[in-house]
Amino acid sequence: MYKSKHTLKKMACALGVSTILAAMPIVGHAWEPQKPVEFVVMAGKGGGADKAVRLLQSIIASDNMAPVPFTPVNKPGGSGAEALVHVNGKKGDNHTIMFTLNSFYTTPLRQPGLGIDIATFTPIARMAEDTFLLWVNSDRKDINNVADFVKAAKAKGSGWIMAGTGKNSEDNLLTDFLNTAYDLKMKYVPYKGGGKVAKELAGNNADSTVNNPSEQLGFYEAGTTKALAAFTGQRLPMFPNTPTFKELGSDMVYYMQRTVVGAPGMSKEASAYYQELFTRVYNSPKWQQYISKKSLQGDLLAGDALMAYWMKERDIHEVMLKKMGAIK
Amino acid sequence: MLETIQLLAQGFVVVFEPQNLLLIIAGCTLGLFIGAMPGLGSVNGVAILLPLTFLVPPTGAIIFLAAIYYGAMYGGAISSIMLGIPGASTAVATTFDGRPLAKQGMADKALIGAAVASFVGGSISVVLFTFFAPPLAHVALVFGAPEEFALMMLAFATFVGLGGDDIFKTLFSICIGLVLSAVGFDIISGEPRLVLWDITGFLHGINFLVLAIGVYGIGEMLWTVEEHALGGGKSMLSDATVTVKRTIAALRELVKTWKATVMGSFLGYFVGILPAAGATPGSLMAYGIAKQMSSEPDKFGDGAIEGVCAPEAANNAASTGSMLPMLTLGIPGSPTTAILLGGMVIWGLEPGPRLFVDHSEFVWGLIASLYAANLFTLLINIAFIPVFIKVLKTPFTILAPIIFTLCLIGGYAPTQDMHDVWLMIVFGIVGYLMRKLDYPLAPAVLAIVLGPLAEPAMRQSLIISEGSFMIFFNRAYAGPIMVAALLLLFLPLFKMLYDRMRATKPAAE
């Protein structure tokens, strides 16, 4: 169906171009995608990243922001390795973009054999940064702040179960943070997906989690779980009474990027097109509503500023992974 | 109770708005064909159509997608019965007896059986959903990793306990399936594993469909080609006709399957509400138990109609059941509900315990739409049966290339990677050779579905218990399930010993 639309569009474009050329010979014709854009997701169907991509896709389509459809393609394998290898192999392709998380830094660091240098990828737009909080079940009447938490976790030693999403993931990094900072021995149990982790806590099969707000929101609103502290720079608007770890005296600030990346070697024109497109998406009421509802943070970052941010974050993650012993 | 009925009535008011009614009918019809196409299945169908739903209000959107999900559950049985290729993992159990029935020229009987059983399963489960949602949501919540593993053991046990002709070949086949299911990414250690020859295509693991379409689709085709070459067999086709008389006779015969169907409905619903289990274990267990219950268990596998009804009732019941954790806990009970959850994000709805209160029109509209979708799908399905039977009458030389093409598309669609297509062809050839050597293939397919569910659950439990297997026995829900699984697993052994004792006793006297 889009094919005929596409032809029409092409004709309209040609018409438009000739008009513009006639009127303003100085302004050239901007680049536009010529075929459906492959929108690679570094995670499986139904996860947090996948939901965000499908929302982005629907915003682009419903507001007619692009002449072609954006098609999500899930490549969840190997903690993002599959997606990274796939996009890395599309050098110079103007029709492949990817939605990434922090595994964008950690997976190439942990698996140098993949031969991936994220500095070669095309920075498009950071759409948000997700936040992390420390959660316990509301049944734990004895735990109302981080001090109570530390006391209870210490008493239980390695019997204290922290559920998270996969080994060496963001959740694992934060668990290690807490274990070191408060001299705890919490046991980290990896599950598949943040929703599953949230449910394990709500069902009292885990003692604590470091979920994103979006993953715990349903249970939090129902009063099943409660947040003790946030791993953010400032208090979150949605959790005004929850202190940050920074306030409590430890230097634990950690975010997860939700960023659109282009294939390595994408043309300047295409990169400019996607930056402009995702800036419009970022400013759309639907995306802004999503950001505030899911308690996301982070301003829009695009182009060179985004690349600088990646390089900084990569260095930070390298230090963290070394501390954990995940890399040498 | 009275309040529930009131809310349900309000839901029906929503459903009977002309636009919503139209969406249900369109969704059911679309779903039927999506489900019938091997490899497309409800997961991909719902994912592809999701962005279309911003055109209608959220309630209309979820009603449409749920109708597709529902229709696809019916549709999955169609390719299982007619072609012997399960279009989705939920329809694997339907091939066991559905395919033999079609080969015997009774495809119409199998299709009618599947349709009616699906209807019964869907109806029972939606009534259960209406009246017992909150307490069951609690069960789903406390169901942790040890319980999940116990449930998977039960699914394996119902299957192994059935005892194939050669228990060692069955075990061998299961082991192959388990090894294949371990390929890819290990979430517990966070490392890729069994990435054979460093081919990146193995990083995403081996999809169930690649194996199922390989061994059932390509393998079956090779088998049929050989039969043709050796003397004009017509096994890919069937002589089924469909007449009013035959239909009435088939319906009459269904009366005696009521036990299997009702059992399948309840079992499917309860397994369906457990997060992450989905409809596949439910339908396999229903098949196993139907065989145990049957007075003629030997007929299973050679075209017993109960063997079609039980799993079909179960997978439809489970698809309703899996909506429960989705709506109340925000946890997908199946891969398709995971996509529906994504849809709720797009529509700006937050799943969770508050949803029933804050958006009761949405929830009850959905529940009421399931009643309607169930009825419409039954009618549409039965209306199409003559068409499906016609398709079966197409000469094999025309049908084979079409099926082959469908198989290739089905292998490519889920991951969009040619690697999977080549792998599927390899599986097809290996599957054909294994069949020549009398190795059962179903256990391998079962293992590749259940393996990835069972393995992390077992390892998570053992991390929690610090290596003690007692965790599977000393918990309120896990314990009884595990004991039942072990009993079922050793049932054939006990039977054998018992028979032997009875045989030797008179001799000793």
mmCIF file of C-alpha atoms in Angstrom, chain A:
data_model
loop_
_atom_site.group_PDB
_atom_site.id
_atom_site.type_symbol
_atom_site.label_atom_id
_atom_site.label_comp_id
_atom_site.label_asym_id
_atom_site.label_seq_id
_atom_site.Cartn_x
_atom_site.Cartn_y
_atom_site.Cartn_z
ATOM 1 C CA MET A 1 0.000 0.000 0.000
ATOM 2 C CA TYR A 2 2.768 2.371 0.927
ATOM 3 C CA LYS A 3 4.256 1.744 -2.481
ATOM 4 C CA SER A 4 1.555 3.632 -4.282
ATOM 5 C CA LYS A 5 1.633 6.284 -1.586
ATOM 6 C CA HIS A 6 5.354 6.350 -2.007
ATOM 7 C CA THR A 7 5.084 6.920 -5.772
ATOM 8 C CA LEU A 8 2.588 9.676 -5.166
ATOM 9 C CA LYS A 9 4.920 11.175 -2.630
ATOM 10 C CA LYS A 10 7.760 10.950 -5.096
ATOM 11 C CA MET A 11 5.703 12.745 -7.678
ATOM 12 C CA ALA A 12 4.724 15.356 -5.147
ATOM 13 C CA CYS A 13 8.355 15.679 -4.164
ATOM 14 C CA ALA A 14 9.452 16.085 -7.744
ATOM 15 C CA LEU A 15 6.781 18.698 -8.200
ATOM 16 C CA GLY A 16 7.783 20.392 -4.971
ATOM 17 C CA VAL A 17 11.434 20.324 -5.866
ATOM 18 C CA SER A 18 10.857 21.902 -9.249
ATOM 19 C CA THR A 19 8.703 24.603 -7.659
ATOM 20 C CA ILE A 20 11.293 25.314 -4.997
ATOM 21 C CA LEU A 21 14.078 25.263 -7.577
ATOM 22 C CA ALA A 22 12.187 27.745 -9.637
ATOM 23 C CA ALA A 23 11.402 29.998 -6.694
ATOM 24 C CA MET A 24 14.546 29.732 -4.589
ATOM 25 C CA PRO A 25 17.453 28.288 -6.498
ATOM 26 C CA ILE A 26 19.750 28.531 -3.438
ATOM 27 C CA VAL A 27 17.904 26.006 -1.222
ATOM 28 C CA GLY A 28 18.662 22.403 -2.237
ATOM 29 C CA HIS A 29 16.321 19.455 -1.799
ATOM 30 C CA ALA A 30 16.710 17.874 1.626
ATOM 31 C CA TRP A 31 17.283 14.133 1.928
ATOM 32 C CA GLU A 32 14.264 11.943 2.671
ATOM 33 C CA PRO A 33 14.078 8.171 3.157
ATOM 34 C CA GLN A 34 13.237 6.348 -0.060
ATOM 35 C CA LYS A 35 12.108 3.028 1.438
ATOM 36 C CA PRO A 36 10.819 1.776 4.812
ATOM 37 C CA VAL A 37 13.284 2.448 7.602
ATOM 38 C CA GLU A 38 14.434 -0.558 9.612
ATOM 39 C CA PHE A 39 14.150 0.356 13.290
ATOM 40 C CA VAL A 40 16.285 -2.216 15.131
ATOM 41 C CA VAL A 41 15.435 -2.850 18.789
ATOM 42 C CA MET A 42 18.210 -4.146 21.057
ATOM 43 C CA ALA A 43 15.669 -6.109 23.089
ATOM 44 C CA GLY A 44 12.842 -8.616 22.672
ATOM 45 C CA LYS A 45 9.184 -7.969 21.879
ATOM 46 C CA GLY A 46 7.232 -6.599 24.823
ATOM 47 C CA GLY A 47 10.172 -5.249 26.833
ATOM 48 C CA GLY A 48 10.641 -1.621 27.879
ATOM 49 C CA ALA A 49 12.736 -0.703 24.833
ATOM 50 C CA ASP A 50 10.325 -2.455 22.490
ATOM 51 C CA LYS A 51 7.349 -0.589 23.948
ATOM 52 C CA ALA A 52 9.154 2.725 23.474
ATOM 53 C CA VAL A 53 10.006 1.906 19.851
ATOM 54 C CA ARG A 54 6.418 0.987 19.073
ATOM 55 C CA LEU A 55 5.315 4.261 20.598
ATOM 56 C CA LEU A 56 7.856 6.188 18.496
ATOM 57 C CA GLN A 57 6.707 4.290 15.421
ATOM 58 C CA SER A 58 3.083 5.141 16.104
ATOM 59 C CA ILE A 59 3.866 8.833 16.741
ATOM 60 C CA ILE A 60 5.752 9.068 13.431
ATOM 61 C CA ALA A 61 2.964 7.290 11.566
ATOM 62 C CA SER A 62 -0.060 8.919 13.197
ATOM 63 C CA ASP A 63 1.274 12.467 12.857
ATOM 64 C CA ASN A 64 2.497 11.827 9.292
ATOM 65 C CA MET A 65 6.013 12.866 10.171
ATOM 66 C CA ALA A 66 7.755 10.707 7.573
ATOM 67 C CA PRO A 67 6.977 9.640 4.008
ATOM 68 C CA VAL A 68 7.762 5.963 4.741
ATOM 69 C CA PRO A 69 6.890 3.583 7.565
ATOM 70 C CA PHE A 70 9.389 2.789 10.325
ATOM 71 C CA THR A 71 9.457 -0.977 10.864
ATOM 72 C CA PRO A 72 10.599 -2.320 14.256
ATOM 73 C CA VAL A 73 12.882 -5.359 14.006
ATOM 74 C CA ASN A 74 13.744 -7.097 17.268
ATOM 75 C CA LYS A 75 17.307 -8.388 17.678
ATOM 76 C CA PRO A 76 17.469 -9.336 21.347
ATOM 77 C CA GLY A 77 20.325 -11.865 21.142
ATOM 78 C CA GLY A 78 23.428 -11.682 23.291
ATOM 79 C CA SER A 79 22.488 -8.637 25.387
ATOM 80 C CA GLY A 80 22.458 -6.410 22.326
ATOM 81 C CA ALA A 81 25.364 -8.149 20.579
ATOM 82 C CA GLU A 82 23.127 -9.412 17.781
ATOM 83 C CA ALA A 83 21.681 -5.943 17.124
ATOM 84 C CA LEU A 84 25.097 -4.262 17.279
ATOM 85 C CA VAL A 85 26.656 -6.747 14.849
ATOM 86 C CA HIS A 86 23.678 -6.372 12.516
ATOM 87 C CA VAL A 87 23.796 -2.562 12.419
ATOM 88 C CA ASN A 88 27.593 -2.525 12.317
ATOM 89 C CA GLY A 89 27.384 -4.591 9.138
ATOM 90 C CA LYS A 90 25.178 -1.954 7.491
ATOM 91 C CA LYS A 91 27.932 0.605 6.987
ATOM 92 C CA GLY A 92 26.795 3.573 4.941
ATOM 93 C CA ASP A 93 23.136 2.487 5.039
ATOM 94 C CA ASN A 94 20.769 5.442 5.294
ATOM 95 C CA HIS A 95 17.723 3.331 6.134
ATOM 96 C CA THR A 96 18.808 1.519 9.300
ATOM 97 C CA ILE A 97 18.500 3.033 12.754
ATOM 98 C CA MET A 98 18.565 1.414 16.188
ATOM 99 C CA PHE A 99 17.099 2.068 19.629
ATOM 100 C CA THR A 100 19.695 1.516 22.329
ATOM 101 C CA LEU A 101 20.167 1.183 26.070
ATOM 102 C CA ASN A 102 23.291 1.085 28.182
ATOM 103 C CA SER A 103 24.221 -2.306 26.731
ATOM 104 C CA PHE A 104 25.364 -0.095 23.837
ATOM 105 C CA TYR A 105 28.433 0.626 26.012
ATOM 106 C CA THR A 106 28.745 -2.537 28.071
ATOM 107 C CA THR A 107 28.356 -5.233 25.413
ATOM 108 C CA PRO A 108 31.218 -4.016 23.159
ATOM 109 C CA LEU A 109 33.383 -3.568 26.286
ATOM 110 C CA ARG A 110 32.661 -7.085 27.499
ATOM 111 C CA GLN A 111 32.956 -8.691 24.076
ATOM 112 C CA PRO A 112 35.836 -7.027 22.225
ATOM 113 C CA GLY A 113 35.722 -9.944 19.778
ATOM 114 C CA LEU A 114 32.633 -8.450 18.150
ATOM 115 C CA GLY A 115 34.855 -5.728 16.681
ATOM 116 C CA ILE A 116 32.438 -2.925 17.449
ATOM 117 C CA ASP A 117 33.521 0.669 17.983
ATOM 118 C CA ILE A 118 30.528 2.743 19.027
ATOM 119 C CA ALA A 119 32.410 5.911 18.043
ATOM 120 C CA THR A 120 31.785 4.922 14.397
ATOM 121 C CA PHE A 121 27.980 4.816 14.847
ATOM 122 C CA THR A 122 25.934 7.838 13.833
ATOM 123 C CA PRO A 123 24.539 9.774 16.811
ATOM 124 C CA ILE A 124 20.925 10.789 16.160
ATOM 125 C CA ALA A 125 18.976 11.647 19.295
ATOM 126 C CA ARG A 126 18.809 10.755 22.956
ATOM 127 C CA MET A 127 15.088 10.677 23.596
ATOM 128 C CA ALA A 128 15.229 10.250 27.380
ATOM 129 C CA GLU A 129 17.142 8.858 30.307
ATOM 130 C CA ASP A 130 15.417 6.277 32.438
ATOM 131 C CA THR A 131 15.827 6.419 36.201
ATOM 132 C CA PHE A 132 16.313 3.752 38.852
ATOM 133 C CA LEU A 133 14.906 3.479 42.369
ATOM 134 C CA LEU A 134 15.345 1.024 45.205
ATOM 135 C CA TRP A 135 12.083 -0.844 45.856
ATOM 136 C CA VAL A 136 10.725 -3.160 48.542
ATOM 137 C CA ASN A 137 7.339 -4.784 49.084
ATOM 138 C CA SER A 138 4.858 -2.719 51.118
ATOM 139 C CA ASP A 139 4.369 -5.742 53.399
ATOM 140 C CA ARG A 140 7.744 -4.892 54.889
ATOM 141 C CA LYS A 141 6.380 -2.512 57.511
ATOM 142 C CA ASP A 142 9.794 -2.573 59.200
ATOM 143 C CA ILE A 143 11.481 -0.971 56.186
ATOM 144 C CA ASN A 144 10.669 2.672 55.594
ATOM 145 C CA ASN A 145 14.005 4.163 54.616
ATOM 146 C CA VAL A 146 17.455 3.168 53.430
ATOM 147 C CA ALA A 147 18.766 2.780 56.997
ATOM 148 C CA ASP A 148 16.009 0.220 57.773
ATOM 149 C CA PHE A 149 16.774 -1.490 54.500
ATOM 150 C CA VAL A 150 20.481 -1.806 55.261
ATOM 151 C CA LYS A 151 19.689 -3.181 58.723
ATOM 152 C CA ALA A 152 17.276 -5.804 57.377
ATOM 153 C CA ALA A 153 19.521 -6.809 54.475
ATOM 154 C CA LYS A 154 22.537 -7.133 56.758
ATOM 155 C CA ALA A 155 20.603 -9.371 59.126
ATOM 156 C CA LYS A 156 19.669 -11.727 56.304
ATOM 157 C CA GLY A 157 23.137 -11.781 54.716
ATOM 158 C CA SER A 158 23.282 -13.722 51.485
ATOM 159 C CA GLY A 159 19.688 -14.841 51.998
ATOM 160 C CA TRP A 160 18.531 -11.400 50.890
ATOM 161 C CA ILE A 161 17.383 -11.645 47.302
ATOM 162 C CA MET A 162 17.745 -8.807 44.853
ATOM 163 C CA ALA A 163 15.968 -9.543 41.576
ATOM 164 C CA GLY A 164 17.165 -7.893 38.364
ATOM 165 C CA THR A 165 17.265 -8.167 34.597
ATOM 166 C CA GLY A 166 20.198 -10.343 33.567
ATOM 167 C CA LYS A 167 23.740 -10.708 34.755
ATOM 168 C CA ASN A 168 26.055 -7.712 34.264
ATOM 169 C CA SER A 169 23.025 -5.591 33.402
ATOM 170 C CA GLU A 170 22.270 -2.135 34.777
ATOM 171 C CA ASP A 171 20.464 -3.746 37.721
ATOM 172 C CA ASN A 172 23.505 -5.869 38.474
ATOM 173 C CA LEU A 173 25.755 -2.790 38.461
ATOM 174 C CA LEU A 174 23.465 -1.056 40.949
ATOM 175 C CA THR A 175 23.271 -4.128 43.197
ATOM 176 C CA ASP A 176 27.055 -4.216 43.293
ATOM 177 C CA PHE A 177 27.042 -0.508 44.116
ATOM 178 C CA LEU A 178 24.770 -1.106 47.090
ATOM 179 C CA ASN A 179 26.670 -4.169 48.296
ATOM 180 C CA THR A 180 29.934 -2.214 48.288
ATOM 181 C CA ALA A 181 28.564 1.050 49.648
ATOM 182 C CA TYR A 182 26.682 -0.497 52.589
ATOM 183 C CA ASP A 183 28.795 -3.592 53.115
ATOM 184 C CA LEU A 184 25.953 -5.975 52.214
ATOM 185 C CA LYS A 185 25.946 -9.502 50.780
ATOM 186 C CA MET A 186 22.671 -9.403 48.837
ATOM 187 C CA LYS A 187 22.253 -12.226 46.346
ATOM 188 C CA TYR A 188 21.531 -11.105 42.797
ATOM 189 C CA VAL A 189 19.046 -13.295 40.877
ATOM 190 C CA PRO A 190 18.690 -12.496 37.161
ATOM 191 C CA TYR A 191 15.266 -12.633 35.491
ATOM 192 C CA LYS A 192 14.133 -11.989 31.961
ATOM 193 C CA GLY A 193 12.711 -8.494 31.682
ATOM 194 C CA GLY A 194 11.882 -5.702 34.101
ATOM 195 C CA GLY A 195 8.181 -6.563 34.284
ATOM 196 C CA LYS A 196 9.003 -10.042 35.560
ATOM 197 C CA VAL A 197 11.363 -8.560 38.147
ATOM 198 C CA ALA A 198 8.668 -6.171 39.362
ATOM 199 C CA LYS A 199 6.242 -9.060 39.752
ATOM 200 C CA GLU A 200 8.738 -11.141 41.754
ATOM 201 C CA LEU A 201 8.910 -8.290 44.265
ATOM 202 C CA ALA A 202 5.141 -7.805 44.392
ATOM 203 C CA GLY A 203 4.685 -11.549 44.963
ATOM 204 C CA ASN A 204 7.316 -11.565 47.749
ATOM 205 C CA ASN A 205 9.575 -13.915 45.806
ATOM 206 C CA ALA A 206 12.336 -11.304 46.006
ATOM 207 C CA ASP A 207 13.283 -8.959 48.846
ATOM 208 C CA SER A 208 14.170 -5.896 46.792
ATOM 209 C CA THR A 209 14.650 -4.599 43.249
ATOM 210 C CA VAL A 210 16.166 -1.586 41.493
ATOM 211 C CA ASN A 211 13.422 -1.278 38.851
ATOM 212 C CA ASN A 212 12.774 1.695 36.590
ATOM 213 C CA PRO A 213 9.642 3.586 37.668
ATOM 214 C CA SER A 214 7.827 2.470 34.507
ATOM 215 C CA GLU A 215 8.289 -1.177 35.497
ATOM 216 C CA GLN A 216 6.968 -0.762 39.048
ATOM 217 C CA LEU A 217 4.314 1.853 38.326
ATOM 218 C CA GLY A 218 1.311 -0.479 38.350
ATOM 219 C CA PHE A 219 2.229 -2.057 41.682
ATOM 220 C CA TYR A 220 3.352 1.254 43.174
ATOM 221 C CA GLU A 221 0.046 2.911 42.350
ATOM 222 C CA ALA A 222 -1.823 -0.010 43.870
ATOM 223 C CA GLY A 223 0.240 0.311 47.046
ATOM 224 C CA THR A 224 1.872 -3.115 46.703
ATOM 225 C CA THR A 225 5.451 -1.829 46.563
ATOM 226 C CA LYS A 226 7.261 1.253 47.828
ATOM 227 C CA ALA A 227 10.349 3.179 46.767
ATOM 228 C CA LEU A 228 13.080 3.906 49.329
ATOM 229 C CA ALA A 229 15.555 6.035 47.402
ATOM 230 C CA ALA A 230 16.386 7.157 43.877
ATOM 231 C CA PHE A 231 19.648 6.778 41.966
ATOM 232 C CA THR A 232 19.210 10.265 40.478
ATOM 233 C CA GLY A 233 20.812 13.691 40.860
ATOM 234 C CA GLN A 234 17.608 15.292 42.105
ATOM 235 C CA ARG A 235 14.334 14.007 43.530
ATOM 236 C CA LEU A 236 11.910 12.788 40.899
ATOM 237 C CA PRO A 237 8.746 14.876 40.457
ATOM 238 C CA MET A 238 6.630 11.728 40.693
ATOM 239 C CA PHE A 239 8.296 10.663 43.973
ATOM 240 C CA PRO A 240 8.733 13.950 45.873
ATOM 241 C CA ASN A 241 9.049 12.215 49.246
ATOM 242 C CA THR A 242 11.653 9.714 48.132
ATOM 243 C CA PRO A 243 15.205 10.940 48.827
ATOM 244 C CA THR A 244 18.110 10.413 46.470
ATOM 245 C CA PHE A 245 21.146 8.370 47.441
ATOM 246 C CA LYS A 246 23.126 11.537 46.879
ATOM 247 C CA GLU A 247 21.202 13.267 49.661
ATOM 248 C CA LEU A 248 21.887 10.275 51.876
ATOM 249 C CA GLY A 249 25.579 10.727 51.410
ATOM 250 C CA SER A 250 26.567 8.158 48.799
ATOM 251 C CA ASP A 251 27.600 9.074 45.321
ATOM 252 C CA MET A 252 25.278 6.746 43.406
ATOM 253 C CA VAL A 253 23.825 8.489 40.389
ATOM 254 C CA TYR A 254 22.971 6.295 37.443
ATOM 255 C CA TYR A 255 20.731 6.653 34.395
ATOM 256 C CA MET A 256 19.892 4.512 31.391
ATOM 257 C CA GLN A 257 19.892 6.150 27.990
ATOM 258 C CA ARG A 258 17.033 5.649 25.558
ATOM 259 C CA THR A 259 18.678 6.745 22.356
ATOM 260 C CA VAL A 260 18.230 6.493 18.598
ATOM 261 C CA VAL A 261 21.453 5.549 16.784
ATOM 262 C CA GLY A 262 22.155 5.417 13.049
ATOM 263 C CA ALA A 263 24.265 2.879 11.156
ATOM 264 C CA PRO A 264 27.975 3.692 10.915
ATOM 265 C CA GLY A 265 28.917 5.884 7.973
ATOM 266 C CA MET A 266 25.388 7.210 7.377
ATOM 267 C CA SER A 267 25.415 10.205 5.001
ATOM 268 C CA LYS A 268 25.425 13.698 6.534
ATOM 269 C CA GLU A 269 22.100 14.525 4.878
ATOM 270 C CA ALA A 270 20.403 11.408 6.227
ATOM 271 C CA SER A 271 21.802 11.992 9.706
ATOM 272 C CA ALA A 272 20.489 15.566 9.616
ATOM 273 C CA TYR A 273 17.095 14.311 8.482
ATOM 274 C CA TYR A 274 16.756 11.807 11.354
ATOM 275 C CA GLN A 275 18.000 14.348 13.897
ATOM 276 C CA GLU A 276 15.356 16.799 12.756
ATOM 277 C CA LEU A 277 12.664 14.095 12.688
ATOM 278 C CA PHE A 278 13.376 12.794 16.189
ATOM 279 C CA THR A 279 13.600 16.332 17.545
ATOM 280 C CA ARG A 280 10.044 16.813 16.329
ATOM 281 C CA VAL A 281 9.039 13.477 17.867
ATOM 282 C CA TYR A 282 10.719 14.475 21.139
ATOM 283 C CA ASN A 283 8.732 17.711 21.241
ATOM 284 C CA SER A 284 5.421 16.054 20.346
ATOM 285 C CA PRO A 285 2.785 16.049 23.093
ATOM 286 C CA LYS A 286 2.568 12.230 22.987
ATOM 287 C CA TRP A 287 6.264 11.703 23.723
ATOM 288 C CA GLN A 288 6.285 14.439 26.383
ATOM 289 C CA GLN A 289 3.306 12.797 28.034
ATOM 290 C CA TYR A 290 5.101 9.431 27.987
ATOM 291 C CA ILE A 291 8.223 10.995 29.564
ATOM 292 C CA SER A 292 6.308 12.546 32.428
ATOM 293 C CA LYS A 293 4.049 9.517 32.977
ATOM 294 C CA LYS A 294 6.936 7.057 33.138
ATOM 295 C CA SER A 295 9.060 9.409 35.246
ATOM 296 C CA LEU A 296 11.802 9.637 32.633
ATOM 297 C CA GLN A 297 14.472 12.324 32.737
ATOM 298 C CA GLY A 298 16.987 13.817 30.362
ATOM 299 C CA ASP A 299 16.901 16.540 27.746
ATOM 300 C CA LEU A 300 17.182 15.921 24.066
ATOM 301 C CA LEU A 301 20.762 15.372 22.952
ATOM 302 C CA ALA A 302 21.601 15.159 19.252
ATOM 303 C CA GLY A 303 24.572 14.983 16.918
ATOM 304 C CA ASP A 304 28.005 15.851 18.305
ATOM 305 C CA ALA A 305 26.722 16.523 21.824
ATOM 306 C CA LEU A 306 25.335 12.974 21.878
ATOM 307 C CA MET A 307 28.654 11.535 20.687
ATOM 308 C CA ALA A 308 30.470 13.390 23.477
ATOM 309 C CA TYR A 309 27.960 11.974 25.983
ATOM 310 C CA TRP A 310 28.571 8.422 24.678
ATOM 311 C CA MET A 311 32.320 8.724 25.054
ATOM 312 C CA LYS A 312 31.940 9.978 28.618
ATOM 313 C CA GLU A 313 29.456 7.221 29.509
ATOM 314 C CA ARG A 314 31.626 4.549 27.902
ATOM 315 C CA ASP A 315 34.558 5.531 30.117
ATOM 316 C CA ILE A 316 32.350 5.483 33.212
ATOM 317 C CA HIS A 317 31.046 2.018 32.328
ATOM 318 C CA GLU A 318 34.537 0.728 31.665
ATOM 319 C CA VAL A 319 35.550 1.710 35.188
ATOM 320 C CA MET A 320 32.383 0.139 36.657
ATOM 321 C CA LEU A 321 32.794 -3.143 34.788
ATOM 322 C CA LYS A 322 36.439 -3.349 35.872
ATOM 323 C CA LYS A 323 35.401 -2.844 39.491
ATOM 324 C CA MET A 324 32.836 -5.631 39.153
ATOM 325 C CA GLY A 325 35.426 -7.908 37.647
ATOM 326 C CA ALA A 326 33.349 -8.366 34.477
ATOM 327 C CA ILE A 327 36.282 -7.157 32.361
ATOM 328 C CA LYS A 328 40.019 -6.871 32.940
#
